[in-house]
PDB file of C-alpha atoms in Angstrom:
ATOM      1  CA  MET A   1      -3.949  27.595  -4.188  1.00  0.00           C
ATOM      2  CA  ARG A   2      -0.851  28.217  -2.094  1.00  0.00           C
ATOM      3  CA  GLU A   3      -0.748  25.336   0.411  1.00  0.00           C
ATOM      4  CA  VAL A   4      -0.157  21.679  -0.430  1.00  0.00           C
ATOM      5  CA  ALA A   5      -0.200  18.894   2.111  1.00  0.00           C
ATOM      6  CA  LEU A   6       2.324  16.147   1.328  1.00  0.00           C
ATOM      7  CA  VAL A   7       1.908  12.830   3.117  1.00  0.00           C
ATOM      8  CA  GLY A   8       4.383   9.943   3.180  1.00  0.00           C
ATOM      9  CA  ARG A   9       8.128   9.455   3.333  1.00  0.00           C
ATOM     10  CA  GLY A  10      11.055   8.525   1.187  1.00  0.00           C
ATOM     11  CA  MET A  11      12.784   9.680  -1.973  1.00  0.00           C
ATOM     12  CA  LEU A  12       9.619  10.552  -3.870  1.00  0.00           C
ATOM     13  CA  HIS A  13       8.333  12.506  -0.873  1.00  0.00           C
ATOM     14  CA  GLU A  14      11.571  14.488  -0.674  1.00  0.00           C
ATOM     15  CA  ALA A  15      11.760  15.166  -4.415  1.00  0.00           C
ATOM     16  CA  ILE A  16       8.155  16.378  -4.601  1.00  0.00           C
ATOM     17  CA  ALA A  17       8.624  18.640  -1.592  1.00  0.00           C
ATOM     18  CA  ALA A  18      11.716  20.186  -3.118  1.00  0.00           C
ATOM     19  CA  GLU A  19      10.045  20.688  -6.489  1.00  0.00           C
ATOM     20  CA  LEU A  20       6.909  22.336  -5.014  1.00  0.00           C
ATOM     21  CA  SER A  21       8.526  24.420  -2.330  1.00  0.00           C
ATOM     22  CA  GLY A  22       9.626  27.161  -4.696  1.00  0.00           C
ATOM     23  CA  ASP A  23       6.066  28.223  -5.535  1.00  0.00           C
ATOM     24  CA  ARG A  24       3.893  26.841  -2.752  1.00  0.00           C
ATOM     25  CA  ILE A  25       3.706  26.250   0.988  1.00  0.00           C
ATOM     26  CA  VAL A  26       4.373  22.556   1.373  1.00  0.00           C
ATOM     27  CA  SER A  27       3.230  21.057   4.732  1.00  0.00           C
ATOM     28  CA  ARG A  28       4.714  17.585   5.252  1.00  0.00           C
ATOM     29  CA  TYR A  29       3.235  14.770   7.268  1.00  0.00           C
ATOM     30  CA  ALA A  30       3.934  11.085   7.899  1.00  0.00           C
ATOM     31  CA  THR A  31       0.238  10.175   7.861  1.00  0.00           C
ATOM     32  CA  ALA A  32      -3.009  11.827   6.779  1.00  0.00           C
ATOM     33  CA  GLU A  33      -4.297  11.771  10.345  1.00  0.00           C
ATOM     34  CA  GLU A  34      -1.827  14.514  11.201  1.00  0.00           C
ATOM     35  CA  LEU A  35      -3.122  17.018   8.627  1.00  0.00           C
ATOM     36  CA  THR A  36      -3.848  20.555   9.735  1.00  0.00           C
ATOM     37  CA  GLY A  37      -4.253  23.977   8.126  1.00  0.00           C
ATOM     38  CA  SER A  38      -6.107  24.756   4.878  1.00  0.00           C
ATOM     39  CA  PRO A  39      -4.461  22.850   2.039  1.00  0.00           C
ATOM     40  CA  GLY A  40      -5.837  23.117  -1.467  1.00  0.00           C
ATOM     41  CA  LEU A  41      -4.465  19.742  -2.509  1.00  0.00           C
ATOM     42  CA  LEU A  42      -3.331  16.562  -0.718  1.00  0.00           C
ATOM     43  CA  ILE A  43      -0.589  14.399  -2.187  1.00  0.00           C
ATOM     44  CA  ALA A  44       0.369  10.925  -0.974  1.00  0.00           C
ATOM     45  CA  ALA A  45       3.932   9.897  -1.967  1.00  0.00           C
ATOM     46  CA  ASP A  46       5.382   6.477  -1.120  1.00  0.00           C
ATOM     47  CA  ASP A  47       8.522   4.726  -2.346  1.00  0.00           C
ATOM     48  CA  GLY A  48       6.810   1.347  -1.879  1.00  0.00           C
ATOM     49  CA  TRP A  49       3.693  -0.372  -3.207  1.00  0.00           C
ATOM     50  CA  ASN A  50       1.488   1.142  -0.529  1.00  0.00           C
ATOM     51  CA  THR A  51      -2.136   0.356  -1.370  1.00  0.00           C
ATOM     52  CA  GLU A  52      -3.294   1.041   2.165  1.00  0.00           C
ATOM     53  CA  ARG A  53      -2.641   4.762   1.877  1.00  0.00           C
ATOM     54  CA  THR A  54      -5.846   5.246  -0.109  1.00  0.00           C
ATOM     55  CA  ARG A  55      -8.163   4.815   2.842  1.00  0.00           C
ATOM     56  CA  GLU A  56      -6.612   7.486   5.025  1.00  0.00           C
ATOM     57  CA  MET A  57      -6.108   9.937   2.143  1.00  0.00           C
ATOM     58  CA  ARG A  58      -9.676   9.524   1.027  1.00  0.00           C
ATOM     59  CA  ALA A  59     -10.959  10.223   4.529  1.00  0.00           C
ATOM     60  CA  ALA A  60      -8.773  13.315   4.844  1.00  0.00           C
ATOM     61  CA  ALA A  61      -9.735  14.658   1.432  1.00  0.00           C
ATOM     62  CA  THR A  62     -13.418  14.300   2.350  1.00  0.00           C
ATOM     63  CA  GLU A  63     -12.863  16.062   5.671  1.00  0.00           C
ATOM     64  CA  PHE A  64     -10.997  18.969   4.137  1.00  0.00           C
ATOM     65  CA  GLY A  65     -13.136  19.032   0.990  1.00  0.00           C
ATOM     66  CA  VAL A  66     -10.153  19.039  -1.394  1.00  0.00           C
ATOM     67  CA  PRO A  67      -8.828  16.652  -4.057  1.00  0.00           C
ATOM     68  CA  TRP A  68      -5.888  14.317  -3.503  1.00  0.00           C
ATOM     69  CA  LEU A  69      -3.268  12.832  -5.803  1.00  0.00           C
ATOM     70  CA  ARG A  70      -1.762   9.368  -5.446  1.00  0.00           C
ATOM     71  CA  VAL A  71       1.993   8.763  -6.082  1.00  0.00           C
ATOM     72  CA  ARG A  72       3.453   5.321  -5.372  1.00  0.00           C
ATOM     73  CA  THR A  73       5.790   2.734  -6.855  1.00  0.00           C
ATOM     74  CA  GLU A  74       4.838  -0.660  -8.268  1.00  0.00           C
ATOM     75  CA  LEU A  75       8.233  -2.369  -8.444  1.00  0.00           C
ATOM     76  CA  ASN A  76       9.796  -0.896 -11.619  1.00  0.00           C
ATOM     77  CA  ARG A  77       7.078   1.717 -12.184  1.00  0.00           C
ATOM     78  CA  VAL A  78       5.661   4.772 -10.465  1.00  0.00           C
ATOM     79  CA  VAL A  79       1.943   5.490 -10.604  1.00  0.00           C
ATOM     80  CA  VAL A  80       1.023   9.179 -10.539  1.00  0.00           C
ATOM     81  CA  GLY A  81      -2.736   9.654 -10.197  1.00  0.00           C
ATOM     82  CA  PRO A  82      -5.519   9.623 -10.681  1.00  0.00           C
ATOM     83  CA  LEU A  83      -6.577  12.838  -9.048  1.00  0.00           C
ATOM     84  CA  GLU A  84      -9.525  11.976  -6.786  1.00  0.00           C
ATOM     85  CA  THR A  85     -12.052  14.638  -5.821  1.00  0.00           C
ATOM     86  CA  PRO A  86     -14.614  13.859  -3.105  1.00  0.00           C
ATOM     87  CA  GLY A  87     -18.086  13.415  -4.511  1.00  0.00           C
ATOM     88  CA  GLN A  88     -16.959  13.091  -8.128  1.00  0.00           C
ATOM     89  CA  ALA A  89     -16.810   9.954 -10.278  1.00  0.00           C
ATOM     90  CA  GLY A  90     -13.461   8.599 -11.469  1.00  0.00           C
ATOM     91  CA  CYS A  91     -11.657   7.773  -8.246  1.00  0.00           C
ATOM     92  CA  VAL A  92      -8.553   5.689  -7.433  1.00  0.00           C
ATOM     93  CA  SER A  93     -10.737   2.604  -6.899  1.00  0.00           C
ATOM     94  CA  CYS A  94     -12.261   3.005 -10.394  1.00  0.00           C
ATOM     95  CA  ALA A  95      -8.762   3.060 -11.915  1.00  0.00           C
ATOM     96  CA  GLU A  96      -7.732  -0.081 -10.019  1.00  0.00           C
ATOM     97  CA  ARG A  97     -10.917  -1.909 -10.987  1.00  0.00           C
ATOM     98  CA  ARG A  98     -10.256  -1.112 -14.655  1.00  0.00           C
ATOM     99  CA  ARG A  99      -6.635  -2.256 -14.356  1.00  0.00           C
ATOM    100  CA  ARG A 100      -7.588  -5.435 -12.531  1.00  0.00           C
ATOM    101  CA  ARG A 101      -9.958  -6.531 -15.295  1.00  0.00           C
ATOM    102  CA  LEU A 102      -7.228  -6.302 -17.930  1.00  0.00           C
ATOM    103  CA  ARG A 103      -4.517  -8.234 -16.110  1.00  0.00           C
ATOM    104  CA  SER A 104      -3.553 -11.544 -17.687  1.00  0.00           C
ATOM    105  CA  ASP A 105      -3.616 -13.298 -14.322  1.00  0.00           C
ATOM    106  CA  PRO A 106      -5.638 -11.243 -11.843  1.00  0.00           C
ATOM    107  CA  ALA A 107      -5.961 -14.083  -9.307  1.00  0.00           C
ATOM    108  CA  GLY A 108      -2.185 -14.564  -9.289  1.00  0.00           C
ATOM    109  CA  HIS A 109      -1.630 -10.822  -8.979  1.00  0.00           C
ATOM    110  CA  ARG A 110      -3.961 -10.683  -5.961  1.00  0.00           C
ATOM    111  CA  ALA A 111      -2.229 -13.688  -4.362  1.00  0.00           C
ATOM    112  CA  VAL A 112       1.234 -12.131  -4.643  1.00  0.00           C
ATOM    113  CA  LEU A 113       0.030  -8.843  -3.197  1.00  0.00           C
ATOM    114  CA  ARG A 114      -1.731 -10.638  -0.387  1.00  0.00           C
ATOM    115  CA  GLN A 115       1.269 -12.746   0.522  1.00  0.00           C
ATOM    116  CA  HIS A 116       3.889  -9.993   0.275  1.00  0.00           C
ATOM    117  CA  ARG A 117       1.811  -6.977   1.092  1.00  0.00           C
ATOM    118  CA  THR A 118       3.902  -5.781   4.042  1.00  0.00           C
ATOM    119  CA  ALA A 119       7.260  -6.152   2.257  1.00  0.00           C
ATOM    120  CA  LEU A 120       5.971  -4.456  -0.879  1.00  0.00           C
ATOM    121  CA  ARG A 121       4.507  -1.584   1.155  1.00  0.00           C
ATOM    122  CA  GLU A 122       7.520  -0.962   3.387  1.00  0.00           C
ATOM    123  CA  ARG A 123      10.390  -1.725   1.023  1.00  0.00           C
ATOM    124  CA  PRO A 124      11.317   1.088  -1.428  1.00  0.00           C
ATOM    125  CA  SER A 125      11.530   0.096  -5.046  1.00  0.00           C
ATOM    126  CA  SER A 126      15.095  -0.863  -5.953  1.00  0.00           C
ATOM    127  CA  TRP A 127      14.527   0.729  -9.421  1.00  0.00           C
ATOM    128  CA  LEU A 128      13.870   4.167  -7.885  1.00  0.00           C
ATOM    129  CA  THR A 129      16.741   6.639  -8.397  1.00  0.00           C
ATOM    130  CA  PRO A 130      17.131  10.389  -7.741  1.00  0.00           C
ATOM    131  CA  LEU A 131      16.661  11.025 -11.467  1.00  0.00           C
ATOM    132  CA  GLY A 132      13.481   8.972 -11.598  1.00  0.00           C
ATOM    133  CA  ALA A 133      12.177  10.720  -8.449  1.00  0.00           C
ATOM    134  CA  LEU A 134      12.931  14.115 -10.014  1.00  0.00           C
ATOM    135  CA  LEU A 135      10.962  13.146 -13.151  1.00  0.00           C
ATOM    136  CA  VAL A 136       7.966  12.120 -11.034  1.00  0.00           C
ATOM    137  CA  ALA A 137       8.252  15.371  -8.997  1.00  0.00           C
ATOM    138  CA  GLU A 138       8.127  17.402 -12.149  1.00  0.00           C
ATOM    139  CA  LEU A 139       4.946  15.628 -13.259  1.00  0.00           C
ATOM    140  CA  VAL A 140       3.353  16.308  -9.890  1.00  0.00           C
ATOM    141  CA  ALA A 141       4.425  19.946 -10.018  1.00  0.00           C
ATOM    142  CA  ALA A 142       2.906  20.370 -13.459  1.00  0.00           C
ATOM    143  CA  GLU A 143      -0.403  18.931 -12.254  1.00  0.00           C
ATOM    144  CA  THR A 144      -0.362  21.132  -9.196  1.00  0.00           C
ATOM    145  CA  ALA A 145       0.199  24.194 -11.405  1.00  0.00           C
ATOM    146  CA  LEU A 146      -2.772  23.281 -13.584  1.00  0.00           C
ATOM    147  CA  LEU A 147      -4.998  22.893 -10.500  1.00  0.00           C
ATOM    148  CA  ALA A 148      -3.847  26.272  -9.133  1.00  0.00           C
ATOM    149  CA  VAL A 149      -5.012  28.137 -12.249  1.00  0.00           C
ATOM    150  CA  GLY A 150      -8.208  26.163 -12.652  1.00  0.00           C
ATOM    151  CA  ARG A 151      -7.227  24.293 -15.832  1.00  0.00           C
ATOM    152  CA  PRO A 152      -8.113  20.622 -16.465  1.00  0.00           C
ATOM    153  CA  LEU A 153      -5.610  18.159 -14.991  1.00  0.00           C
ATOM    154  CA  ARG A 154      -4.161  15.378 -17.124  1.00  0.00           C
ATOM    155  CA  THR A 155      -4.671  13.032 -14.176  1.00  0.00           C
ATOM    156  CA  ARG A 156      -8.406  13.628 -14.025  1.00  0.00           C
ATOM    157  CA  GLU A 157      -9.790  10.170 -14.887  1.00  0.00           C
ATOM    158  CA  ALA A 158      -6.240   9.222 -15.910  1.00  0.00           C
ATOM    159  CA  PHE A 159      -2.872   8.368 -14.406  1.00  0.00           C
ATOM    160  CA  PHE A 160       0.770   8.449 -15.432  1.00  0.00           C
ATOM    161  CA  LEU A 161       2.960   5.354 -15.414  1.00  0.00           C
ATOM    162  CA  VAL A 162       6.654   6.108 -15.195  1.00  0.00           C
ATOM    163  CA  ASN A 163       9.012   3.283 -16.183  1.00  0.00           C
ATOM    164  CA  LEU A 164      11.893   3.575 -13.757  1.00  0.00           C
ATOM    165  CA  GLU A 165      14.307   1.652 -15.983  1.00  0.00           C
ATOM    166  CA  SER A 166      13.806   3.640 -19.169  1.00  0.00           C
ATOM    167  CA  LEU A 167      12.152   6.730 -17.620  1.00  0.00           C
ATOM    168  CA  ASP A 168       9.449   6.553 -20.287  1.00  0.00           C
ATOM    169  CA  VAL A 169       6.155   8.229 -19.265  1.00  0.00           C
ATOM    170  CA  GLY A 170       2.751   7.034 -20.397  1.00  0.00           C
ATOM    171  CA  LEU A 171      -0.623   8.591 -19.713  1.00  0.00           C
ATOM    172  CA  HIS A 172      -3.506   6.080 -19.300  1.00  0.00           C
ATOM    173  CA  THR A 173      -7.127   7.201 -19.266  1.00  0.00           C
ATOM    174  CA  PHE A 174     -10.091   5.296 -17.841  1.00  0.00           C
ATOM    175  CA  LEU A 175     -13.824   5.651 -17.664  1.00  0.00           C
ATOM    176  CA  PRO A 176     -15.468   5.955 -14.230  1.00  0.00           C
ATOM    177  CA  ASP A 177     -17.034   2.688 -13.114  1.00  0.00           C
ATOM    178  CA  ASP A 178     -20.726   3.055 -12.371  1.00  0.00           C
ATOM    179  CA  PHE A 179     -20.483   0.045 -10.062  1.00  0.00           C
ATOM    180  CA  CYS A 180     -17.501   1.385  -8.113  1.00  0.00           C
ATOM    181  CA  PRO A 181     -18.291   1.035  -4.366  1.00  0.00           C
ATOM    182  CA  THR A 182     -16.651   4.421  -3.690  1.00  0.00           C
ATOM    183  CA  CYS A 183     -18.039   6.769  -6.356  1.00  0.00           C
ATOM    184  CA  GLY A 184     -20.377   4.708  -8.579  1.00  0.00           C
ATOM    185  CA  ASP A 185     -23.896   5.958  -9.190  1.00  0.00           C
ATOM    186  CA  ALA A 186     -25.519   3.093 -11.093  1.00  0.00           C
ATOM    187  CA  PRO A 187     -29.309   3.257 -10.577  1.00  0.00           C
ATOM    188  CA  ALA A 188     -31.054   0.357  -8.832  1.00  0.00           C
ATOM    189  CA  ASP A 189     -32.426  -2.257 -11.197  1.00  0.00           C
ATOM    190  CA  SER A 190     -36.211  -2.470 -11.485  1.00  0.00           C
ATOM    191  CA  ALA A 191     -38.945  -3.691 -13.781  1.00  0.00           C
ATOM    192  CA  GLY A 192     -39.816  -0.154 -14.743  1.00  0.00           C
ATOM    193  CA  ARG A 193     -36.255   0.582 -15.890  1.00  0.00           C
ATOM    194  CA  ALA A 194     -36.285  -2.550 -18.011  1.00  0.00           C
ATOM    195  CA  THR A 195     -39.101  -1.224 -20.225  1.00  0.00           C
ATOM    196  CA  PRO A 196     -37.610   0.123 -23.481  1.00  0.00           C
ATOM    197  CA  THR A 197     -38.669   3.437 -24.865  1.00  0.00           C
ATOM    198  CA  LEU A 198     -38.781   3.339 -28.684  1.00  0.00           C
ATOM    199  CA  GLU A 199     -38.024   6.408 -30.737  1.00  0.00           C
ATOM    200  CA  PRO A 200     -36.834   6.976 -34.359  1.00  0.00           C
ATOM    201  CA  ARG A 201     -33.189   6.835 -35.225  1.00  0.00           C
ATOM    202  CA  PRO A 202     -32.802   7.823 -38.888  1.00  0.00           C
ATOM    203  CA  MET A 203     -29.843   6.529 -40.868  1.00  0.00           C
ATOM    204  CA  TYR A 204     -27.262   9.121 -41.725  1.00  0.00           C
ATOM    205  CA  ARG A 205     -27.367   8.147 -45.416  1.00  0.00           C
ATOM    206  CA  GLU A 206     -29.174   5.816 -47.761  1.00  0.00           C
ATOM    207  CA  ARG A 207     -28.287   2.086 -47.902  1.00  0.00           C
ATOM    208  CA  THR A 208     -26.670   1.986 -44.549  1.00  0.00           C
ATOM    209  CA  PHE A 209     -27.728   0.567 -41.188  1.00  0.00           C
ATOM    210  CA  ARG A 210     -25.796   3.123 -39.082  1.00  0.00           C
ATOM    211  CA  THR A 211     -27.144   6.335 -37.536  1.00  0.00           C
ATOM    212  CA  ARG A 212     -23.759   8.067 -37.925  1.00  0.00           C
ATOM    213  CA  ASP A 213     -20.438   7.580 -39.659  1.00  0.00           C
ATOM    214  CA  VAL A 214     -18.432   5.807 -36.933  1.00  0.00           C
ATOM    215  CA  ALA A 215     -15.403   5.511 -39.245  1.00  0.00           C
ATOM    216  CA  ASP A 216     -14.920   9.276 -38.891  1.00  0.00           C
ATOM    217  CA  GLU A 217     -14.996   8.903 -35.128  1.00  0.00           C
ATOM    218  CA  LEU A 218     -12.587   5.962 -34.890  1.00  0.00           C
ATOM    219  CA  ALA A 219      -9.733   7.958 -33.311  1.00  0.00           C
ATOM    220  CA  ASP A 220     -12.035   9.449 -30.665  1.00  0.00           C
ATOM    221  CA  LEU A 221     -13.618   6.090 -29.907  1.00  0.00           C
ATOM    222  CA  GLU A 222     -10.231   4.440 -29.492  1.00  0.00           C
ATOM    223  CA  LYS A 223      -9.056   7.228 -27.210  1.00  0.00           C
ATOM    224  CA  LEU A 224     -12.202   6.852 -25.100  1.00  0.00           C
ATOM    225  CA  TYR A 225     -12.382   3.041 -24.811  1.00  0.00           C
ATOM    226  CA  VAL A 226      -9.013   1.440 -25.659  1.00  0.00           C
ATOM    227  CA  ASP A 227      -6.021   1.369 -23.345  1.00  0.00           C
ATOM    228  CA  ARG A 228      -3.747  -1.590 -22.521  1.00  0.00           C
ATOM    229  CA  GLU A 229      -3.574  -0.650 -18.866  1.00  0.00           C
ATOM    230  CA  SER A 230      -7.006   0.701 -17.989  1.00  0.00           C
ATOM    231  CA  GLY A 231      -9.431   0.704 -20.933  1.00  0.00           C
ATOM    232  CA  LEU A 232     -12.771  -0.972 -21.365  1.00  0.00           C
ATOM    233  CA  VAL A 233     -10.930  -2.654 -24.240  1.00  0.00           C
ATOM    234  CA  GLY A 234      -7.329  -3.595 -23.706  1.00  0.00           C
ATOM    235  CA  GLU A 235      -6.227  -3.649 -27.305  1.00  0.00           C
ATOM    236  CA  LEU A 236      -7.447  -4.161 -30.858  1.00  0.00           C
ATOM    237  CA  THR A 237      -5.800  -6.748 -33.082  1.00  0.00           C
ATOM    238  CA  GLU A 238      -6.254  -7.014 -36.846  1.00  0.00           C
ATOM    239  CA  TRP A 239      -5.379  -9.856 -39.216  1.00  0.00           C
ATOM    240  CA  THR A 240      -6.669 -11.666 -42.257  1.00  0.00           C
ATOM    241  CA  ALA A 241      -8.170 -15.127 -42.412  1.00  0.00           C
ATOM    242  CA  GLY A 242      -9.380 -16.763 -45.639  1.00  0.00           C
ATOM    243  CA  GLY A 243      -9.343 -13.503 -47.455  1.00  0.00           C
ATOM    244  CA  LEU A 244     -11.372 -11.750 -44.768  1.00  0.00           C
ATOM    245  CA  VAL A 245     -10.234  -8.860 -42.599  1.00  0.00           C
ATOM    246  CA  VAL A 246     -10.703  -9.824 -38.882  1.00  0.00           C
ATOM    247  CA  THR A 247     -10.533  -7.580 -35.854  1.00  0.00           C
ATOM    248  CA  SER A 248     -10.597  -8.769 -32.261  1.00  0.00           C
ATOM    249  CA  ALA A 249     -10.803  -6.832 -28.976  1.00  0.00           C
ATOM    250  CA  ALA A 250      -9.252  -7.965 -25.678  1.00  0.00           C
ATOM    251  CA  VAL A 251     -11.857  -7.140 -23.053  1.00  0.00           C
ATOM    252  CA  GLY A 252     -11.124  -9.325 -20.044  1.00  0.00           C
ATOM    253  CA  GLY A 253      -8.394 -10.343 -17.661  1.00  0.00           C
ATOM    254  CA  THR A 254      -7.808 -13.654 -19.415  1.00  0.00           C
ATOM    255  CA  GLY A 255      -7.533 -12.029 -22.851  1.00  0.00           C
ATOM    256  CA  ARG A 256     -11.102 -12.845 -23.871  1.00  0.00           C
ATOM    257  CA  ARG A 257     -11.890 -11.549 -27.386  1.00  0.00           C
TER     258      ARG A 257
END
């Protein structure tokens, strides 16, 4: 993959173009509607909280039959990813649906975005600096290099959050949402599908009610399901009460456990 199409404007756009131009042909555009050529990857880079870029990038990626990578700010953070591939589960909308369900005040979050959408989209983040933009560009370049050699990308069903104040970087994974209107493939409900099929499930050892030793799989299960930003479970909390060990799981936007 030699050609990359970079859409957007601003400091992040410039930094990513400079970082990629040494190894690749970088074609730069203000909007996805202007795309030409044969790019192997589309990248959208905005210094503001531009949620409206998704629609045009998704349409262009489908037209060209290539994946696209989202890069944008959210006030004091930059979101890099997820990588969205046309026809595959685990898209940008899935990630946002997972994040929305874990917010402490999703209604308030939507109200603020709705009221200040234009300003947030057009105004660059005041936290964004050349050093922060360079860090983001290096993350994007590393993902591009992985795609070019056919290796799994870290932003496949995941995204980076870059804290622009501390420059800390966190990778947050998510599971594709079967009910996502963009890429979900949940089967239609029916009476036939509601009929259970019974089959034996032997216990993995005597005097237990489990079919496998889940304690040995705890780390893998937590990695798959638990993430404060985008997991099915936001976090696990442990404490003792009356001599009993208690564990709770935050699974909803209001901190339901």
